[in-house]
Short mmCIF file of C-alpha atoms and ligand atoms in Angstrom, two decimals:
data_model
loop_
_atom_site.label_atom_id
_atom_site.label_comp_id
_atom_site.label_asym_id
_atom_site.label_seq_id
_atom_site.Cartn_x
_atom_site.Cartn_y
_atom_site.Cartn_z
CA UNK A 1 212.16 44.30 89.32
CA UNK A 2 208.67 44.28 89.18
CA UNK A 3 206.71 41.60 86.69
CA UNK A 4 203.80 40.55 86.26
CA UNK A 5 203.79 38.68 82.94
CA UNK A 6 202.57 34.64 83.86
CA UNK A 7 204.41 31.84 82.84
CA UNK A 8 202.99 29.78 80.49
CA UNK A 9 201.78 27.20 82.82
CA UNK A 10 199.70 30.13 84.13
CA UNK A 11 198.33 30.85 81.07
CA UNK A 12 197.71 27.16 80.18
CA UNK A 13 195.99 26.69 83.19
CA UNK A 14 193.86 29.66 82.89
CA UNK A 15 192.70 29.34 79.62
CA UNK A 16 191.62 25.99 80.76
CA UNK A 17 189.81 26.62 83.43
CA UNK A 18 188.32 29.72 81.51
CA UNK A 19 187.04 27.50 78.99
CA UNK A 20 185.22 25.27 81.71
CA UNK A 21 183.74 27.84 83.29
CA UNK A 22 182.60 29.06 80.65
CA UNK A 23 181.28 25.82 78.55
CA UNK A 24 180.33 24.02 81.49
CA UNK A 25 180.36 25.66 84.92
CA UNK A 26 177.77 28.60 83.48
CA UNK A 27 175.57 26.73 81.77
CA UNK A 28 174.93 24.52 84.94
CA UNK A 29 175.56 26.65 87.99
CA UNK A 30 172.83 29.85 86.86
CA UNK A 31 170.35 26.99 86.65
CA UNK A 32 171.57 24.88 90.22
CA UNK A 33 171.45 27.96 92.22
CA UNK A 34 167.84 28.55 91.65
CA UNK A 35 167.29 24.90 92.96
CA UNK A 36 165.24 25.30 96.67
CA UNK A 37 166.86 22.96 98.57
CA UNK A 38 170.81 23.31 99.63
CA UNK A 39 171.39 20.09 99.58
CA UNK A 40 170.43 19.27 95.61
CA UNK A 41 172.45 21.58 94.00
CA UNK A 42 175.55 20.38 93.88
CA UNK A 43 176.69 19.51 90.18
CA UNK A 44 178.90 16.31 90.83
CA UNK A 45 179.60 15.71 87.26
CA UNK A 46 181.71 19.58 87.23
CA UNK A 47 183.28 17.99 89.79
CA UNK A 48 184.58 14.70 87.91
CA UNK A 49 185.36 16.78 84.42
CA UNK A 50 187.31 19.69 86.20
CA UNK A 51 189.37 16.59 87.89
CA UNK A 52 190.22 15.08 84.57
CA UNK A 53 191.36 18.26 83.64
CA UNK A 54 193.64 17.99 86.34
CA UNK A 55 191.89 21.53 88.40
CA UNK A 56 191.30 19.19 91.08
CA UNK A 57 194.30 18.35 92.26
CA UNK A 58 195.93 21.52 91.22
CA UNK A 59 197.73 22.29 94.84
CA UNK A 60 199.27 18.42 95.55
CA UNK A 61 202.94 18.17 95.34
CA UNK A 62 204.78 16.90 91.43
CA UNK A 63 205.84 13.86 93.75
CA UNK A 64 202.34 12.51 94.29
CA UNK A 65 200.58 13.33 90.64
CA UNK A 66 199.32 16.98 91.45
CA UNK A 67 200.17 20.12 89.66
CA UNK A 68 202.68 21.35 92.81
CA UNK A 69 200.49 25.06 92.42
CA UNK A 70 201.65 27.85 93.72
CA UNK A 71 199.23 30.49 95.74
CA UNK A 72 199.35 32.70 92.91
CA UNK A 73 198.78 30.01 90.21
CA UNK A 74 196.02 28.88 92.51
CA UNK A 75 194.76 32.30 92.54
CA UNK A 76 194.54 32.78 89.50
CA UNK A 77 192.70 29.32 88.53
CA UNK A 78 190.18 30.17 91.49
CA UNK A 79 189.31 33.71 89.85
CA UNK A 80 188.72 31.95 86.94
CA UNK A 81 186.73 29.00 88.09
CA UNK A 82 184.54 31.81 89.74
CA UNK A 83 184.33 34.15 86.33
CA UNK A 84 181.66 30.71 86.23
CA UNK A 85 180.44 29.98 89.38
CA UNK A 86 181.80 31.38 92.94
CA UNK A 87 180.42 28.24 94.59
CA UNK A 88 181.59 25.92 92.68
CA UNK A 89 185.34 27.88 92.92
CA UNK A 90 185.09 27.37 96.25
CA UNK A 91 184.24 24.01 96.22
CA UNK A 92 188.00 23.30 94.65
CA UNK A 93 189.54 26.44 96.43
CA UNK A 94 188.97 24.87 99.95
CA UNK A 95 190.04 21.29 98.28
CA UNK A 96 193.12 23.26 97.26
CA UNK A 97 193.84 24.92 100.77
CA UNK A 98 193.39 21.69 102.60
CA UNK A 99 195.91 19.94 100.43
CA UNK A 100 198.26 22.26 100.80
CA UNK A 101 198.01 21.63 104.19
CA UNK A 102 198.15 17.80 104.21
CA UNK A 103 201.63 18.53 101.87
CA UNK A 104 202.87 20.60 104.40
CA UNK A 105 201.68 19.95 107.83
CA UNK A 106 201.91 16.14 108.26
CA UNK A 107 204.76 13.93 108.42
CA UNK A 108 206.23 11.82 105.03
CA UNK A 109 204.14 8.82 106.22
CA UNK A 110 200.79 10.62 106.67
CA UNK A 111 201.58 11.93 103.05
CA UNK A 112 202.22 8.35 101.79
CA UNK A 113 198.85 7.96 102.95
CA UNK A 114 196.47 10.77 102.23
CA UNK A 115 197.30 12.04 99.19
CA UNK A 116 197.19 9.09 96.86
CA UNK A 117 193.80 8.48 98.26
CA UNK A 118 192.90 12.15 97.57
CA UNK A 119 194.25 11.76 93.98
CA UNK A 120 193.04 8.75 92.75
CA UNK A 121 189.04 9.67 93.65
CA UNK A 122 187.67 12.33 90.98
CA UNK A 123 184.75 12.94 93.26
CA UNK A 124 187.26 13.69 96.81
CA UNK A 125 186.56 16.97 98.11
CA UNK A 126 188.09 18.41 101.00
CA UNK A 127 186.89 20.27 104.11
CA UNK A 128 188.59 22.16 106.65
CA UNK A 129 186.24 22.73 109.57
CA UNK A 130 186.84 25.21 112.59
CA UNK A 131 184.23 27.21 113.28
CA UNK A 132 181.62 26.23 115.99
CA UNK A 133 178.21 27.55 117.12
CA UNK A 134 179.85 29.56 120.24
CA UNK A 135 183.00 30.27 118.34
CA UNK A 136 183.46 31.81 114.93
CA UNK A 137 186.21 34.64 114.81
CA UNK A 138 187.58 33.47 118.52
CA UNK A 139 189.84 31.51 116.21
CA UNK A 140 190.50 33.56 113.08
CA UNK A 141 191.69 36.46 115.63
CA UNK A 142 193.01 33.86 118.22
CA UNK A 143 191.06 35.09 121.93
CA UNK A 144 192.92 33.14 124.62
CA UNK A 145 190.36 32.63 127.55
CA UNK A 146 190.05 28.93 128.43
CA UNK A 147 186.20 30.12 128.32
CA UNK A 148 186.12 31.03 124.57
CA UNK A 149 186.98 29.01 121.08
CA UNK A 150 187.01 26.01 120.16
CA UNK A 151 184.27 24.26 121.94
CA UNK A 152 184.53 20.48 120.38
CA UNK A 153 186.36 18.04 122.35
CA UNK A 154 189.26 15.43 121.87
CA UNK A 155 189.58 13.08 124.77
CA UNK A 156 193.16 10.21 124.48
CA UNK A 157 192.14 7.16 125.35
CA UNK A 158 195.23 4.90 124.82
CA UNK A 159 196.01 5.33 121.27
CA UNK A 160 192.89 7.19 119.97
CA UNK A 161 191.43 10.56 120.43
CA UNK A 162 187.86 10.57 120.75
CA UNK A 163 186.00 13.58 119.36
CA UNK A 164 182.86 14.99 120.42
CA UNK A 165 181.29 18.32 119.52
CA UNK A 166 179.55 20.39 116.48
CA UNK A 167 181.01 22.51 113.41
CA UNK A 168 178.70 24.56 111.37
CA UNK A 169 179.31 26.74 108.12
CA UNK A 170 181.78 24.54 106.94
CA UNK A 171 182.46 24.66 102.94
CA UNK A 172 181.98 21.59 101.64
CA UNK A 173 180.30 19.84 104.27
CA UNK A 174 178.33 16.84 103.09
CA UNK A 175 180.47 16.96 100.24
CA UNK A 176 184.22 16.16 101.33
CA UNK A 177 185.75 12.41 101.58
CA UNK A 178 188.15 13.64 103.81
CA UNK A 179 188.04 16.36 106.58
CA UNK A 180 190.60 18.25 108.41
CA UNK A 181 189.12 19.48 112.00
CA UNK A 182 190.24 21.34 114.91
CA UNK A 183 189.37 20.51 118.36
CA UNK A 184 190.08 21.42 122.05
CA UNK A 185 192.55 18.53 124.22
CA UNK A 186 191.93 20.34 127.42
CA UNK A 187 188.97 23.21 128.36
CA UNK A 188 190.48 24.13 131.08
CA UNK A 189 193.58 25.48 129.12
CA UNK A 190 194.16 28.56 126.64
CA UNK A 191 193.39 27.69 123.33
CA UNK A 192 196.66 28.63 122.31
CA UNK A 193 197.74 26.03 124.15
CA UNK A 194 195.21 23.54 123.83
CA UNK A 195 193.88 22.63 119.98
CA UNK A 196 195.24 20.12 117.90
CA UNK A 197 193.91 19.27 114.41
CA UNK A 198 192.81 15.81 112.85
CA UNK A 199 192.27 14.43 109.63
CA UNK A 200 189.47 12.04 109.03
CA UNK A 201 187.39 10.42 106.39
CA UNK A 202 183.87 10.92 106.09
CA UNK A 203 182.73 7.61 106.43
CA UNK A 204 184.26 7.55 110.08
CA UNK A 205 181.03 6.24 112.59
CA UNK A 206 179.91 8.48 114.59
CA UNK A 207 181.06 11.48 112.12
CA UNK A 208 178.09 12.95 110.16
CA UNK A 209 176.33 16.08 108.59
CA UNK A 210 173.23 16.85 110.14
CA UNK A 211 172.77 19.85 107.93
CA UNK A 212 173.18 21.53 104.94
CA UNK A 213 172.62 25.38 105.12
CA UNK A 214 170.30 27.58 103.02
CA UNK A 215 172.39 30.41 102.06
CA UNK A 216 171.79 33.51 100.10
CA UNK A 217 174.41 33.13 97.83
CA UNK A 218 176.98 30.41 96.66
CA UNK A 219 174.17 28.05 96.87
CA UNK A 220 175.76 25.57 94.28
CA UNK A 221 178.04 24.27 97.16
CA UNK A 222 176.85 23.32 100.37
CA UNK A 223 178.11 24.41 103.99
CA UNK A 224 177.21 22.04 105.94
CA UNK A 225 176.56 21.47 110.39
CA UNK A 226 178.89 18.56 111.34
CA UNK A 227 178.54 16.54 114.17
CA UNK A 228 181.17 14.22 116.00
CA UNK A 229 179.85 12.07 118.31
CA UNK A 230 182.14 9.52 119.86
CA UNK A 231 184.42 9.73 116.76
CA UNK A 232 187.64 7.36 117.20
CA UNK A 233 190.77 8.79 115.47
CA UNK A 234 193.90 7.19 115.63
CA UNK A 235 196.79 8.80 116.68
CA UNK A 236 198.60 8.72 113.38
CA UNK A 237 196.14 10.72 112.12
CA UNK A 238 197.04 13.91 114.18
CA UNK A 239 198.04 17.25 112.47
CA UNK A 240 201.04 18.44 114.00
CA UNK A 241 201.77 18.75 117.86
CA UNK A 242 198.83 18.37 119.92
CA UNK A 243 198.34 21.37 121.84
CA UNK A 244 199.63 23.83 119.14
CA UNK A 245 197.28 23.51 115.99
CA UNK A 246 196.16 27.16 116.35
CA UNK A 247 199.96 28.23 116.19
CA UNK A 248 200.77 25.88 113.52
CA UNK A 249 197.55 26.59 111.10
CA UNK A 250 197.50 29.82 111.52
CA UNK A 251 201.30 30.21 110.43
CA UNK A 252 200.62 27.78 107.59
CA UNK A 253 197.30 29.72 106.39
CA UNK A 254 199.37 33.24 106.37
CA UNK A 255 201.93 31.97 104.16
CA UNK A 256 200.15 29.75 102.41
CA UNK A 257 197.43 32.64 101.12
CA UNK A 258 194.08 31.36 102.47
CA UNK A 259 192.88 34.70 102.11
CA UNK A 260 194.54 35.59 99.17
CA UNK A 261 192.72 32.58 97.76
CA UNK A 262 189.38 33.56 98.69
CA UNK A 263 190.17 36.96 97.59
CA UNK A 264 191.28 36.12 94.16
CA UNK A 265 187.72 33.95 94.01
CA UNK A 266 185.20 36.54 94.92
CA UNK A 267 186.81 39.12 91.70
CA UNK A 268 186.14 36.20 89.13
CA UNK A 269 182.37 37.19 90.48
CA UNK A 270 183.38 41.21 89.94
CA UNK A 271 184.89 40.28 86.44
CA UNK A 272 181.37 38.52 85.01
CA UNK A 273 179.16 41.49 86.87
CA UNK A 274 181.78 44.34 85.24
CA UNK A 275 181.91 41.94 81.32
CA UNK A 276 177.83 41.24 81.05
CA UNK A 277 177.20 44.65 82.06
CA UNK A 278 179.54 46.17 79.60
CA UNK A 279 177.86 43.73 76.72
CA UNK A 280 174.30 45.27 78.39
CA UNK A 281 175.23 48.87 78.04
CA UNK A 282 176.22 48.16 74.24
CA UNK A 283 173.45 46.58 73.38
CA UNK A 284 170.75 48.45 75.13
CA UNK A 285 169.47 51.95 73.79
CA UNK A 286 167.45 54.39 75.82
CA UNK A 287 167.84 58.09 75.33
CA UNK A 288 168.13 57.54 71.71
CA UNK A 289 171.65 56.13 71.85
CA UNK A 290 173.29 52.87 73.75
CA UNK A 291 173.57 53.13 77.48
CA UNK A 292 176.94 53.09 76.61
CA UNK A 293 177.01 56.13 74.12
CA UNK A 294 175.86 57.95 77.51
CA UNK A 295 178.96 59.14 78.92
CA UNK A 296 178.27 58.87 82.32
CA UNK A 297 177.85 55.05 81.84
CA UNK A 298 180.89 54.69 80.26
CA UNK A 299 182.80 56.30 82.91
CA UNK A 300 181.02 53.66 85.46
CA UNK A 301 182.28 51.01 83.45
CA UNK A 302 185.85 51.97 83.16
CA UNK A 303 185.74 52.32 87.37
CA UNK A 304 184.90 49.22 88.26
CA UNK A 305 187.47 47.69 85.78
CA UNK A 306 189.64 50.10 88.03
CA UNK A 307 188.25 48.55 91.29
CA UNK A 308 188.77 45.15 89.88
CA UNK A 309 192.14 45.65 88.18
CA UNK A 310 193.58 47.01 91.31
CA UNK A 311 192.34 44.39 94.29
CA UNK A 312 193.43 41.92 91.51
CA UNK A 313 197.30 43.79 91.80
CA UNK A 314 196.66 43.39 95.30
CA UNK A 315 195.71 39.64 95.35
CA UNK A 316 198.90 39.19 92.89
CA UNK A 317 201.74 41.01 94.64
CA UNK A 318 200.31 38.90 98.01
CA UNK A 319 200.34 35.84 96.04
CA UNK A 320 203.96 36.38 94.51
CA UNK A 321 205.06 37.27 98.08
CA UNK A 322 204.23 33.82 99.05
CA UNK A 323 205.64 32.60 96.37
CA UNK A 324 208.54 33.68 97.06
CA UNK A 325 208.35 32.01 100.71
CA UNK A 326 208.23 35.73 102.48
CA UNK A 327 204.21 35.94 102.79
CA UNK A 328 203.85 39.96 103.58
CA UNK A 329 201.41 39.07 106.25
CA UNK A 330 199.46 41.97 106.15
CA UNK A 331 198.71 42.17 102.70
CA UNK A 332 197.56 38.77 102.90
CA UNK A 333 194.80 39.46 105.05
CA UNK A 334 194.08 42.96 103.78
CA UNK A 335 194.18 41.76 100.25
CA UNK A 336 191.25 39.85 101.15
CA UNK A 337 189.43 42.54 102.36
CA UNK A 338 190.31 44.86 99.18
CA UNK A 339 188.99 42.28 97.49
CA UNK A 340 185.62 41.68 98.58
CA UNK A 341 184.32 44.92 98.84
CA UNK A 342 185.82 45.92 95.48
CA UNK A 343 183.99 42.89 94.11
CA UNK A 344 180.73 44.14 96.30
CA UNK A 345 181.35 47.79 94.57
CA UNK A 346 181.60 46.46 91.19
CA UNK A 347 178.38 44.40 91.28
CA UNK A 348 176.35 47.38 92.87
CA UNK A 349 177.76 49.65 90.06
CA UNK A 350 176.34 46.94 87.94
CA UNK A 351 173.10 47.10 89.14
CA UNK A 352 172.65 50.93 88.72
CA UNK A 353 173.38 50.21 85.12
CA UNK A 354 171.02 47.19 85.06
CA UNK A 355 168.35 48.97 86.56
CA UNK A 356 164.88 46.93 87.36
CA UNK A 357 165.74 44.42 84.78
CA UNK A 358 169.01 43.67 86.93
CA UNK A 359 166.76 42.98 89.86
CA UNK A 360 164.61 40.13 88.02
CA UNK A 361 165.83 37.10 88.74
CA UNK A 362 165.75 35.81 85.18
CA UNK A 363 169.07 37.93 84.69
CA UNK A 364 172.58 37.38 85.72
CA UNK A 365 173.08 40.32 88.00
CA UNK A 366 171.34 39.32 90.57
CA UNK A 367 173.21 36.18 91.43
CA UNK A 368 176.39 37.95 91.45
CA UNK A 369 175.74 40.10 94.31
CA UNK A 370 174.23 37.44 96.31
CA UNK A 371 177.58 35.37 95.85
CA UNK A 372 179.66 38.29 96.16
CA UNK A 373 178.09 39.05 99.83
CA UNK A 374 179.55 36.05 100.90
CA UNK A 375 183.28 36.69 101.19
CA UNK A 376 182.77 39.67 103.59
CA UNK A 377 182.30 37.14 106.00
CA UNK A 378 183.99 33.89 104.76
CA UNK A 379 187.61 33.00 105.55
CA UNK A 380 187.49 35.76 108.49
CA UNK A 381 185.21 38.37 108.65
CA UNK A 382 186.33 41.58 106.90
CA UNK A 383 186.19 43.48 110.76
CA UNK A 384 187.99 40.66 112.21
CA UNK A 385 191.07 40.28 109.23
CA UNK A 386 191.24 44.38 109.03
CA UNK A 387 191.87 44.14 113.27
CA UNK A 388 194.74 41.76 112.42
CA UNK A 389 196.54 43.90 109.80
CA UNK A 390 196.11 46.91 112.14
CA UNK A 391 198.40 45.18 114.39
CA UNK A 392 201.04 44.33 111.89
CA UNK A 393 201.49 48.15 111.30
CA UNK A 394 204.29 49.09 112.97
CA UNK A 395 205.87 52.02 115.11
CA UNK A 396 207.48 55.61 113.83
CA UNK A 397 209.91 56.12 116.44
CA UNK A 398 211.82 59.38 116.92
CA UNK A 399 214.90 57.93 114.50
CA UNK A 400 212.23 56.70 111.97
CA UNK A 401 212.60 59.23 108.94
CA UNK A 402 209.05 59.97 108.73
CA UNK A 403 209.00 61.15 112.40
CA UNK A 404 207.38 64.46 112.70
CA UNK A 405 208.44 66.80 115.40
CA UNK A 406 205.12 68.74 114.49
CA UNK A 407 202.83 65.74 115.00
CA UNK A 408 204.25 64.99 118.39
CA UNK A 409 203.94 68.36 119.87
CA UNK A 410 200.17 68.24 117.82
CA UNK A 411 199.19 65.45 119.63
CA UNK A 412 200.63 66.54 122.89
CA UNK A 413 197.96 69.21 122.72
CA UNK A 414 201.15 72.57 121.62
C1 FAD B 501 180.04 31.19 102.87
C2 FAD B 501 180.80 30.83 104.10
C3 FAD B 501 181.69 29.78 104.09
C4 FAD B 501 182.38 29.41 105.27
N1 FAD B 501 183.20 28.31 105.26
C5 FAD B 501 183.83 27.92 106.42
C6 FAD B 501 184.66 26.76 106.43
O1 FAD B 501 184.87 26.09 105.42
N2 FAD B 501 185.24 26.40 107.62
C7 FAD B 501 185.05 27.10 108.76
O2 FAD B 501 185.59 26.71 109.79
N3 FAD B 501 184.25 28.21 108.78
C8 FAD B 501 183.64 28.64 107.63
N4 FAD B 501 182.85 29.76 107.62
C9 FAD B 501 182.66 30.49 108.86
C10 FAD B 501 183.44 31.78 108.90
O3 FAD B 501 184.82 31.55 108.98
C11 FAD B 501 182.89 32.54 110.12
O4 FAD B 501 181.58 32.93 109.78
C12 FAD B 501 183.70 33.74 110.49
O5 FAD B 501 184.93 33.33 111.02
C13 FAD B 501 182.97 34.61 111.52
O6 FAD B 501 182.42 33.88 112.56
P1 FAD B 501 180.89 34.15 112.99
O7 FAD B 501 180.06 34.11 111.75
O8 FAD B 501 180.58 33.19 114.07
O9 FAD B 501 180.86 35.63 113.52
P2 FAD B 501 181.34 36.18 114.96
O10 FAD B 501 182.74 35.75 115.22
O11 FAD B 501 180.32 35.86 115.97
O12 FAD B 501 181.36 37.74 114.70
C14 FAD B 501 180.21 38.59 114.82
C15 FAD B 501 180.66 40.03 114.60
O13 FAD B 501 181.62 40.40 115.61
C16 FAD B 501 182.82 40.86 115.01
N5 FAD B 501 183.95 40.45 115.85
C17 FAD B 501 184.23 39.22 116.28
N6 FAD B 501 185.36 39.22 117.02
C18 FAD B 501 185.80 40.49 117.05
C19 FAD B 501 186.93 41.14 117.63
N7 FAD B 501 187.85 40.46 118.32
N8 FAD B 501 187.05 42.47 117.46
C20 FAD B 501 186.16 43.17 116.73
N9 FAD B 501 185.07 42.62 116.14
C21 FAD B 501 184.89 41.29 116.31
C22 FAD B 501 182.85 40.22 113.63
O14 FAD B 501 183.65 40.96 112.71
C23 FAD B 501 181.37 40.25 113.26
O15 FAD B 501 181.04 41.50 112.75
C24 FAD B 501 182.17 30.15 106.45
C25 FAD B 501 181.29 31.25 106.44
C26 FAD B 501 180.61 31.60 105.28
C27 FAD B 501 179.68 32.77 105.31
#
């Protein structure tokens, strides 16, 4: 059976997150991402009323006060957060992800004592920071040379680890209370056999953000350089088995839909570009009729709701599949992929309709393709996730149905 009616939980939670992005996230976010410096755009206060509307906490278990979310309920909140603002979408959506993981990946007493704190702050943001100045998709696309990855450090002494090292890029840095990092036990090991992931606070000394990047797009949420120096963590606060973080969070951010997350995100983006361009073409006459009127127009219009209709299938059959704990792996990643360069398609369609006044950065276009740039890299590079799925595509042997006797003598050369 195929369905793809939503519940009415879905729906609730859509058409309130629809209605903030709309009444307040718009409004705010076209005027904070023309703000110069990175770090004084962020919009706290969307922050606070999107928590009392309980979009916060959206991903944290019934047991502890959250909404228990699924991926695909989370996917479709996050396209919707980002039909307002893709920043600000991803501000929650990596809140979300790490939450998940603190539900998942930590033991009943590390629950007891993260996610109450996480749910009682309006203003706690997460963070989940891996990538390093020497090593960005050496651990989305695991490379196993003790010589490449993860680069920051975690020393035991007794019963503390004691971090030292850099992150950079990271989503909500300067922002998030509490912060989920990887690091290296042992340099002179594989990585695979030598990360282990923390969780800290951000008011832990020697933890800090030394800066916050100036980015093209998704400026109304900051990604920020972190710096560990001397960093104590105690033991307790360890994610998993030492050693086998890379293993462990990669397995969890498969099945959990990290990319199908971001994916759904970056088509809330493709959605606005595709609806103000159709109000444009209706309201805007040259050639003695509405750009719309102009057949040609029309067609482009009706494609990129095709573009967008169909990575949004893509993102939702992903989403259900992790739903239904049986994550189709491939279509996770690939989903993402769809995804971000359908949204990149639809927003450059947009402009051709926009023309010069698209271009002018007193219009909405504009932004949109500067925010939509962003998830070609984000979560995984689009090279890097596409190398992954290749992997997961399996043999035709000779008792496969779809073997070809004529392909195997073609490629023999007969
Ligand atoms: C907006 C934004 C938000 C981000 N947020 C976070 C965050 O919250 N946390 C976090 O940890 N990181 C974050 N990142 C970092 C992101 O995950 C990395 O940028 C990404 O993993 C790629 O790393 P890199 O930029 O260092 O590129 P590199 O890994 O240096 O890649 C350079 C080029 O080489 C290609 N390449 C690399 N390896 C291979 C390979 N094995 N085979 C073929 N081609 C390869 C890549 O596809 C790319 O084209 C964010 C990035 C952006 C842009």
């Amino acid at each position: 059976m195929v369905d793809f009616a939503l519940t009415e939980r879905q729906k609730e939670l859509k058409e309130i997150a629809l209605n903030y992005a709309i009444n307040s996230v718009i409004p705010r976010a076209s005027e904070a991402d023309l703000i110069p410096e990175p770090d004084k755009s962020f919009d706290w206060e969307l922050i606070r009323e999107a928590s009392r509307l309980g979009l916060r906490t959206l991903s944290v278990p019934k047991d502890f006060g959250g909404e228990g979310a699924d991926v695909l309920t989370l996917s479709i909140v996050g396209e919707t957060i980002a039909y307002g603002d893709l920043g600000v979408a991803v501000a929650f959506d990596q809140t979300w992800k790490i939450m998940t993981a603190i539900s998942h990946l930590t033991n009943d007493e590390q629950r007891k004592r993260w996610l109450p704190r996480v749910m009682d702050d309006d203003t706690c943001l997460l963070a989940a920071a891996a990538t390093e100045p020497t090593s960005g998709s050496d651990t989305i696309h695991p490379y196993d040379g003790a010589d490449g990855g993860i680069r920051l450090t975690a020393d035991k002494k007794g019963d503390r680890w004691v971090l030292n090292g850099t992150k950079r890029y990271i989503s909500n840095g300067g922002l998030a209370k509490v912060i989920y990092v990887m690091a290296r036990t042992d340099l002179s090991k594989p990585p695979s056999e030598s990360i282990a992931g923390f969780i800290l606070t951000s008011d832990t000394p020697g933890y800090s953000c030394t800066e916050v990047w100036d980015k093209l797009g998704q400026r109304t949420v900051q990604n920020g350089t972190l710096e560990f120096k001397n960093v104590e963590i105690p033991e307790e606060d360890v994610i998993g088995t030492p050693g086998n973080a890379l293993a462990e969070m990669g397995a969890f951010l498969t099945s959990f839909g990290s990319n199908i997350q971001a994916g759904a995100t970056v088509l809330g983006v493709a959605q606005r570009a595709h609806d103000i361009t159709l109000q444009y073409a209706k309201q805007r006459v040259q050639g003695g009729k509405l750009i719309f009127e102009h057949q040609i127009q029309a067609k482009r219009l009706a494609r990129m709701q095709m573009m967008l209709e169909s990575a949004r299938f893509y993102i939702w059959y992903s989403g259900w599949t992790s739903t239904q704990g049986n994550t189709d792996a491939r279509a996770a990643s690939l989903c993402k992929v769809c995804a971000s360069e359908s949204a990149l398609n639809v927003v450059q369609e947009a402009f051709e309709l926009w023309a010069a006044t698209g271009y002018m950065k007193k219009n909405p276009i504009e932004k949109l393709l500067r925010d939509a740039l962003s998830f070609i890299h984000s979560d995984g590079t689009n090279d890097v996730l596409t190398l992954k799925a290749s992997r997961l595509l399996g043999e035709i042997e000779p008792d496969d149905p779809r073997y070809s006797k004529r392909v195997e003598l073609a490629a023999a050369g007969l």
